Coordinates of C-alpha atoms in Angstrom, one line a residue:
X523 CA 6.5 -138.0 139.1
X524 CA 5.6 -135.8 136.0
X525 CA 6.6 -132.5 135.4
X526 CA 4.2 -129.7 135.8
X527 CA 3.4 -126.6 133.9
X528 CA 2.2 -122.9 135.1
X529 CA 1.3 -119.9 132.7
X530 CA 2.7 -117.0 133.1
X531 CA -1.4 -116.6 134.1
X532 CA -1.0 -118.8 136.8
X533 CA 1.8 -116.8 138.4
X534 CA -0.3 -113.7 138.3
X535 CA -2.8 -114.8 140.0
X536 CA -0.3 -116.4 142.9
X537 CA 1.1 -113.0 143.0
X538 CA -2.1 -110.8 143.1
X539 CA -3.6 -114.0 146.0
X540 CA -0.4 -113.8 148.1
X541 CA 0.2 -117.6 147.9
X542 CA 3.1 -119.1 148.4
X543 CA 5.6 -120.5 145.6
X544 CA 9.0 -121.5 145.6
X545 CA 10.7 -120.6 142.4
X546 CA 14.1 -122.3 141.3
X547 CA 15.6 -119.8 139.0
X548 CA 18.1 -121.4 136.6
X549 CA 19.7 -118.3 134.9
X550 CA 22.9 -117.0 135.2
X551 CA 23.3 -115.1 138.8
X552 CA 23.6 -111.5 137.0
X553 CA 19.7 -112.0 135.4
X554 CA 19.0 -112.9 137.8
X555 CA 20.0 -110.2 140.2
X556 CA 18.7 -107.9 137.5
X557 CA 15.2 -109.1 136.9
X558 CA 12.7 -112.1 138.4
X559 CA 9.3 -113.0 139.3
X560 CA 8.3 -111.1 142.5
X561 CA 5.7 -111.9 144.9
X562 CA 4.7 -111.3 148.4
X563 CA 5.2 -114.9 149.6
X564 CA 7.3 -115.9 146.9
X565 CA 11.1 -117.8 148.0
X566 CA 13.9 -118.2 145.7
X567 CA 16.7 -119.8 144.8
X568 CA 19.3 -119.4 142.1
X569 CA 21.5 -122.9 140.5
X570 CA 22.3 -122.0 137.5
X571 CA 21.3 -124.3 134.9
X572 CA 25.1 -125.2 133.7
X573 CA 25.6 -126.0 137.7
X574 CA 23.2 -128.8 137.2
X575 CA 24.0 -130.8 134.5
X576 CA 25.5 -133.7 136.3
X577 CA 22.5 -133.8 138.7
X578 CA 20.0 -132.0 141.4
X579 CA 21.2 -134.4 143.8
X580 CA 22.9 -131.9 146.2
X581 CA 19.9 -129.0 145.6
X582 CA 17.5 -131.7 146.7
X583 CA 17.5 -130.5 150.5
X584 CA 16.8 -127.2 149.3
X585 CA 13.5 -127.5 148.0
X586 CA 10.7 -127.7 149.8
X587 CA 7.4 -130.0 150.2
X588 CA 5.3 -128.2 151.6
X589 CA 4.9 -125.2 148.7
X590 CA 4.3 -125.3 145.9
X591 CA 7.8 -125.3 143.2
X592 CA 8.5 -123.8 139.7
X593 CA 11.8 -124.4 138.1
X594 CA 12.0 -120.9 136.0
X595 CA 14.7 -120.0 133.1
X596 CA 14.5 -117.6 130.3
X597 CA 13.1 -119.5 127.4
X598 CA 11.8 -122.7 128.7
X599 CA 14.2 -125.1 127.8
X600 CA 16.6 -125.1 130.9
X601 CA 13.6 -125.3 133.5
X602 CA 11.6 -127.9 131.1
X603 CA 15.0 -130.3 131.7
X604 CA 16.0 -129.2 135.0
X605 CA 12.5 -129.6 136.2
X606 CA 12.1 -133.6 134.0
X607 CA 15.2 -134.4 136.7
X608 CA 13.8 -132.8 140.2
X609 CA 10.7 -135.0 138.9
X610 CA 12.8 -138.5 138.6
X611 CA 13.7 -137.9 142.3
X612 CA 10.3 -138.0 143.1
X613 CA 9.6 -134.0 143.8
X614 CA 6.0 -132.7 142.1
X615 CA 7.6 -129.9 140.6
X616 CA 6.3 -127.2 137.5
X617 CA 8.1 -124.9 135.1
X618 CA 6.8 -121.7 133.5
X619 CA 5.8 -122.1 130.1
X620 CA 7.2 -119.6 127.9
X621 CA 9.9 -118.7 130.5
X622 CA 10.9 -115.3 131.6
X623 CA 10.1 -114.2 127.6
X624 CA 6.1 -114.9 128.5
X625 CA 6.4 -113.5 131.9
X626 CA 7.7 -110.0 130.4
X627 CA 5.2 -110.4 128.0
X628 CA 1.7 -111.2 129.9
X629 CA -1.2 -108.7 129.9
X630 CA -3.8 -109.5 133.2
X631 CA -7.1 -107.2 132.9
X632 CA -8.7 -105.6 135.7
X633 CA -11.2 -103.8 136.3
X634 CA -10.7 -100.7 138.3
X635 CA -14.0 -97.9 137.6
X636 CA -17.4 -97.7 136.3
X637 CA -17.5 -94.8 134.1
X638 CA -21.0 -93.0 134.3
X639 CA -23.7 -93.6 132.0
X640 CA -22.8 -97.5 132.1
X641 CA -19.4 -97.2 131.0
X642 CA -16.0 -98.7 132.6
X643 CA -12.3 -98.5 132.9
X644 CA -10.1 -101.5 132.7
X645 CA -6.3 -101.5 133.8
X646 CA -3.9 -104.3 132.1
X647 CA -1.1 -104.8 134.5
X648 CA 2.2 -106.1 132.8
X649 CA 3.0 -107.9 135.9
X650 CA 6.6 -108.9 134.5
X651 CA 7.2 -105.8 133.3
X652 CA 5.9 -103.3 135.7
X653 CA 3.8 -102.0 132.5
X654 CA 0.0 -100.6 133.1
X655 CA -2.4 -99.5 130.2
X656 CA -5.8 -98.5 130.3
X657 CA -8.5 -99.3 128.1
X658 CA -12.1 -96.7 128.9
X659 CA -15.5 -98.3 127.1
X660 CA -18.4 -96.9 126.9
X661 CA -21.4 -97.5 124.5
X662 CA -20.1 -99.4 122.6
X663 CA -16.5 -97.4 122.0
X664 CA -13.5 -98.1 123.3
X665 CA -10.2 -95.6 124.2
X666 CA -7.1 -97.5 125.0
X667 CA -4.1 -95.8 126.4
X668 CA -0.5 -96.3 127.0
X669 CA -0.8 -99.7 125.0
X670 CA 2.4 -102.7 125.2
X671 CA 3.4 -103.9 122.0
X672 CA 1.2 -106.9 122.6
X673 CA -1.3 -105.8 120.5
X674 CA -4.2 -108.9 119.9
X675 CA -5.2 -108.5 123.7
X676 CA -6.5 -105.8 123.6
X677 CA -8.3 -106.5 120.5
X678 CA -9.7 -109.7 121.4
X679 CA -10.4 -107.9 125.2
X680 CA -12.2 -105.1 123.2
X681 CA -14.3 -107.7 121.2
X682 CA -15.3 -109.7 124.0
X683 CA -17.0 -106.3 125.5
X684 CA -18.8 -105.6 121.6
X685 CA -16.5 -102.4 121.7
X686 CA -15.1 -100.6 118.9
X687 CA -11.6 -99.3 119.6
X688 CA -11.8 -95.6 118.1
X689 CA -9.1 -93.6 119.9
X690 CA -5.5 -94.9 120.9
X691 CA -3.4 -92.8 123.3
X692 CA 0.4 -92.6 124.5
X693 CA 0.7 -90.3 127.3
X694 CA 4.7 -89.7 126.0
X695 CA 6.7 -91.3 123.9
X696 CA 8.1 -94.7 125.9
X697 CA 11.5 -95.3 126.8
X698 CA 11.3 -98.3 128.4
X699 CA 9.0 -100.6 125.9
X700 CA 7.2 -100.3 122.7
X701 CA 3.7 -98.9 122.2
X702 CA 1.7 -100.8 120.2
X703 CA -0.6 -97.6 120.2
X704 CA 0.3 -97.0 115.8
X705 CA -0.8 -100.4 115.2
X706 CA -3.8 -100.7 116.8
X707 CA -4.6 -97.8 115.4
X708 CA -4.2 -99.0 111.7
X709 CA -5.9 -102.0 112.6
X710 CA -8.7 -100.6 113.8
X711 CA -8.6 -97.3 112.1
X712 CA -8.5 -95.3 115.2
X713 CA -6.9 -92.4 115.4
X714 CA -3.7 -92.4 117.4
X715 CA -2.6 -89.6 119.5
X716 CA 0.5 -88.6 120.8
X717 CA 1.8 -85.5 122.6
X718 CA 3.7 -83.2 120.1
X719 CA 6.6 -82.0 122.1
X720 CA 7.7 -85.6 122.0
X721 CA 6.9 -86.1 118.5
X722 CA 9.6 -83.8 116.8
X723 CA 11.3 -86.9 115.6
X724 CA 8.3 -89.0 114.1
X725 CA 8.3 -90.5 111.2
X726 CA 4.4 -91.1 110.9
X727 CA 1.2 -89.1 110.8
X728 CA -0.7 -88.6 114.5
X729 CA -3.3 -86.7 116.2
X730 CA -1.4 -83.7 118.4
X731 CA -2.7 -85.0 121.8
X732 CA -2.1 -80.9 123.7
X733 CA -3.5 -79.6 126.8
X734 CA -7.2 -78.7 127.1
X735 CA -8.3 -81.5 124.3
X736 CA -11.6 -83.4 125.2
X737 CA -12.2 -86.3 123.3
X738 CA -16.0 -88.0 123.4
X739 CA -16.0 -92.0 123.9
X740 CA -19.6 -93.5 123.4
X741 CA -22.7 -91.5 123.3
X742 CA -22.8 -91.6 126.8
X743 CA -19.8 -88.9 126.4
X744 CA -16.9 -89.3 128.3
X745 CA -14.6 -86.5 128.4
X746 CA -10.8 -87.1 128.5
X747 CA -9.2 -83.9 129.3
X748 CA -5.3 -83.8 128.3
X749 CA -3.7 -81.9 130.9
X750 CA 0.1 -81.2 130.1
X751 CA 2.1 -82.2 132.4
X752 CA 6.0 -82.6 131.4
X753 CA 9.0 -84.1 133.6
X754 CA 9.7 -87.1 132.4
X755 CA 9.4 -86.2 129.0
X756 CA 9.2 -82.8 127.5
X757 CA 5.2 -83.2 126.1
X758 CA 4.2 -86.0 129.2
X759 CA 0.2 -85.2 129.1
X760 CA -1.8 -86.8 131.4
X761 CA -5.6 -87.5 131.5
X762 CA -8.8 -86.6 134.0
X763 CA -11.6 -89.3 132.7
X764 CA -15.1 -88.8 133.8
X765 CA -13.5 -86.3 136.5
X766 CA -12.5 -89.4 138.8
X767 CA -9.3 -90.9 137.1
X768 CA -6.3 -89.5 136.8
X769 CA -3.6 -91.5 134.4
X770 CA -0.5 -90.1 135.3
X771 CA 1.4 -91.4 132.6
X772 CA 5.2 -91.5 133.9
X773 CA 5.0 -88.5 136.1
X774 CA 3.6 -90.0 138.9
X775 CA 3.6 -93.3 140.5
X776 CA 2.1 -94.8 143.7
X777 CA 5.4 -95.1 145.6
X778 CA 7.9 -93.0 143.6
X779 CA 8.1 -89.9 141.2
X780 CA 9.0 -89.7 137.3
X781 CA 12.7 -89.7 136.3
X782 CA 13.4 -87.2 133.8
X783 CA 16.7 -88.5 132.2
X784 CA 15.8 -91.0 129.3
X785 CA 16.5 -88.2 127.2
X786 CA 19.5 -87.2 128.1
X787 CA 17.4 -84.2 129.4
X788 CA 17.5 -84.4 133.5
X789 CA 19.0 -81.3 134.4
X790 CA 16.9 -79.2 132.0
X791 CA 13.5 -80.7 132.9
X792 CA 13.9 -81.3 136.3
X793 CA 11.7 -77.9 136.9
X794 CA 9.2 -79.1 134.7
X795 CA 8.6 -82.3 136.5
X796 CA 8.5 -80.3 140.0
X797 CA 6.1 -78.0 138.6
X798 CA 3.8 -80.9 137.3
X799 CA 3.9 -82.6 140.5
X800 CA 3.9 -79.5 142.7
X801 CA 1.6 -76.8 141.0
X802 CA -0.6 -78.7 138.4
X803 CA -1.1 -81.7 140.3
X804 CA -2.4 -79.5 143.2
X805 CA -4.9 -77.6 141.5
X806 CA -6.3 -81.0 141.0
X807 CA -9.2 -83.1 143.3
X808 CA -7.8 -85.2 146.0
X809 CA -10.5 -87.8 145.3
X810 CA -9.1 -88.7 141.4
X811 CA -7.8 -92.1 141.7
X812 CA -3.9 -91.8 140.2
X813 CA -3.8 -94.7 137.7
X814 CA -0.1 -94.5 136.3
X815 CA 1.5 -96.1 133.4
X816 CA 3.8 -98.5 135.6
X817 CA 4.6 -99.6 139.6
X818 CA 8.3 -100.2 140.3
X819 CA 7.5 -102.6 143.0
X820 CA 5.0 -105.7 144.1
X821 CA 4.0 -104.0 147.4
X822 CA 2.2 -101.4 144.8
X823 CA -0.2 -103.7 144.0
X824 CA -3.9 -103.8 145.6
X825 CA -5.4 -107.0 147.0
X826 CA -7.0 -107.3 143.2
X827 CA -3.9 -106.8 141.3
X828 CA -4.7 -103.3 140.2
X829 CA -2.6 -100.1 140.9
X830 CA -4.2 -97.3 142.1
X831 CA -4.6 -94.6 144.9
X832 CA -6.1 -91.5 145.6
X833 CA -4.1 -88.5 144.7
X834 CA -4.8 -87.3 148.2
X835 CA -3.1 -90.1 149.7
X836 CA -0.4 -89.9 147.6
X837 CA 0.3 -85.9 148.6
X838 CA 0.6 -87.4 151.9
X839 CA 2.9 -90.3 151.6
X840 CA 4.4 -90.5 148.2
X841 CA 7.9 -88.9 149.5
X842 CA 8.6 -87.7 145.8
X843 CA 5.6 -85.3 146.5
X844 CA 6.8 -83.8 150.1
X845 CA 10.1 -82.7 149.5
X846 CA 9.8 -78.6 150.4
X847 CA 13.8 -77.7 149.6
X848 CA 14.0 -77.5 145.6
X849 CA 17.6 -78.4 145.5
X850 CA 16.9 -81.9 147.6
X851 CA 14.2 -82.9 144.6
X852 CA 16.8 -81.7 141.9
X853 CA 19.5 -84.3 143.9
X854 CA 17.2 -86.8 144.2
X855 CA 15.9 -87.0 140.3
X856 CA 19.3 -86.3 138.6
X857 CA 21.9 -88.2 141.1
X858 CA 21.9 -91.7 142.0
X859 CA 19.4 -93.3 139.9
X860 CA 18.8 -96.3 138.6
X861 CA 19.9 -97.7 135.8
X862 CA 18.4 -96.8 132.5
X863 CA 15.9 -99.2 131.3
X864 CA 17.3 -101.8 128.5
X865 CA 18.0 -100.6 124.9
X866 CA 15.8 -97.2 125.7
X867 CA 17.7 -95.7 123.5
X868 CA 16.6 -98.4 120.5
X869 CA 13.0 -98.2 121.6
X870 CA 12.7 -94.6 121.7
X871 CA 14.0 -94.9 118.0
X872 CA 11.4 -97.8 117.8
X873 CA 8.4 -95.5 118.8
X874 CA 9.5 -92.8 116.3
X875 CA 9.2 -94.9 114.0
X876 CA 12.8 -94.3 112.6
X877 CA 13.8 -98.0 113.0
X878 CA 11.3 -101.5 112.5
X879 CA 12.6 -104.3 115.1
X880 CA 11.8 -107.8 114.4
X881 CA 9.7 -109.5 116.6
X882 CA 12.3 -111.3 118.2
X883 CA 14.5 -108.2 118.3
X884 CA 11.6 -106.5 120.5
X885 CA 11.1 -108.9 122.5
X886 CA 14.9 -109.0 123.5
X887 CA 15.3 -104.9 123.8
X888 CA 12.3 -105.2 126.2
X889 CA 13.6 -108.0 128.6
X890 CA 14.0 -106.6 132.0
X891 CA 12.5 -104.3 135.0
X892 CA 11.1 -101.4 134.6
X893 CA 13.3 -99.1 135.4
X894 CA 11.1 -95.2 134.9
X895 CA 10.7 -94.2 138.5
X896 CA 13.0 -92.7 141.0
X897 CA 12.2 -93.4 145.0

């Protein structure tokens, strides 16, 4: 039979449909322990691809007919060959173009508000990556926040909707991938902002994004009020658009709470992050839908893909926000937690600007889970 292909857009909409798939991952073991496609009704199983060289003959029984199969490695390569041989014997059989590489790097758009006056709010979910940005139009103006380094998306997204992109924000400065917030900006000629406290280090010119800024999007005016909120960084600002979304940034996610150690800083800023979460968060409505800048885990996503919830619901069962003893939160966000995302350290240097990765280079400091939330 011949061999298949899936996008890394087919996979997301397996995972946001909960349909089955059997995926044969041909890594080594340790990737992929570290990082692989997740989905609710998704099966595995790991050969790596050196195991299989002399044959799939004694895998064979351990794939099944009745679900759908994709042979997944990191480039392509290993599942285009593996896949060519699970086809001689017959089995129909697909392999993800792009491999992991694509998987990291695809950008699904969803829709998740109408802003009033006409306007909307869209939510790209880096389903690989655990990554969400936001992009807010209205009248023909476009805001985009918390942008991935996969910059033409949101361009071309922006174009389809006759927007002009004239604001682009970063919430904090990113540990765990690069914002593509500068260059859209010189693109476009929007101006970037980004929160000063995290800016000491910068090598370019920015907008000081501070608590109590409005900016207007579209005639229609849409306020976006900056409402400093630090914890996981020492200038994390969040944002109440159209008083009904709040983007959380890294603060505050739908199942677990900002770490505040990816610079080196957890001890000193673990009282800022409890106050964000405990005093400023409060004085906020229950009904603003939390739209944060990642989800550490599938069962985060709604049945539409998005990620989202109202901050009411998350006072009640987000266990990051109910712990009353302010020793057991200080344990819980500076002891035990994950590990750091990959190369933070070279990306934070990447979004100062102080060093200018390659393509190639970004792509490979990037490869992994997110890794910004403790639970």
């Amino acid at each position: 039979m011949a061999l298949n292909v899936m996008t890394a857009k087919d996979v997301t909409k397996k995972v946001f449909d909960k349909q089955p798939l059997f995926i044969l991952d041909v890594r080594n073991e340790s990737d992929f322990q570290d990082w692989k496609i997740e989905g609710e009704n998704f099966s595995y199983l790991n050969i790596p691809y050196f195991d299989l060289l002399d044959g799939v003959e004694e895998i064979l029984d351990q794939i099944p007919a009745d679900c759908d199969v994709l042979v997944v490695c990191a480039k392509e390569g290993s599942s285009i060959m593996v896949g060519e041989m699970l086809a001689e014997e017959g089995l129909s059989v697909s392999y993800l173009k792009g491999g992991m590489k694509a998987w990291s790097e695809h950008l699904e758009p969803v829709k998740v508000g109408d802003i009033k006056n006409g306007g909307e709010i869209y939510q790209f979910v880096r389903i690989g990556k655990g990554c969400l940005s936001y992009m807010v139009i209205s009248d023909g103006e476009a805001a985009i926040i918390d942008s991935t380094r996969m910059t033409d998306l949101y361009l071309e997204f922006a174009k389809e909707k006759g927007a002009a992109i004239k604001h682009v924000f970063d919430t904090h400065l990113h540990a765990d991938h690069i914002s593509g917030g500068r260059i859209i900006a010189e693109k476009t000629g929007a101006s970037y902002w980004l929160p000063p406290k995290d800016a000491g280090e910068v090598t370019f010119d920015y907008n000081a994004l501070e608590g109590g800024t409005d900016v207007t999007i579209g005639s229609a005016i849409i306020n976006i009020h900056a409402l400093y909120s630090p914890g996981h960084t020492i200038g994390s600002t969040s944002f109440v658009v159209d008083e009904k979304f709040l983007l959380s940034g890294d603060i505050l996610f739908i199942d677990s709470i900002g770490r505040p150690d990816l610079a080196g800083m957890a001890e000193d800023w673990v009282g800022d992050l409890r106050e964000s979460l405990y005093k400023r968060y409060k004085e906020l409505s229950e009904d603003l839908l939390v739209l944060p800048a990642h989800f550490m885990i599938i069962d985060e996503l709604n049945d539409d893909g998005s990620v989202s919830e109202k901050l009411g619901v998350l006072f009640e069962k987000n266990h990051g926000l109910n712990i009353e003893d302010e020793n057991e939160f200080r344990k819980l966000v500076t002891e035990n937690l994950p590990p750091q995302p990959n190369a933070y350290q070279e990306i934070r240097e990447t979004n100062m600007g102080k060093i200018t990765p390659d393509e190639e280079q970004q792509r490979e400091m990037e490869i992994g889970p997110n890794r910004c939330a403790v639970r």
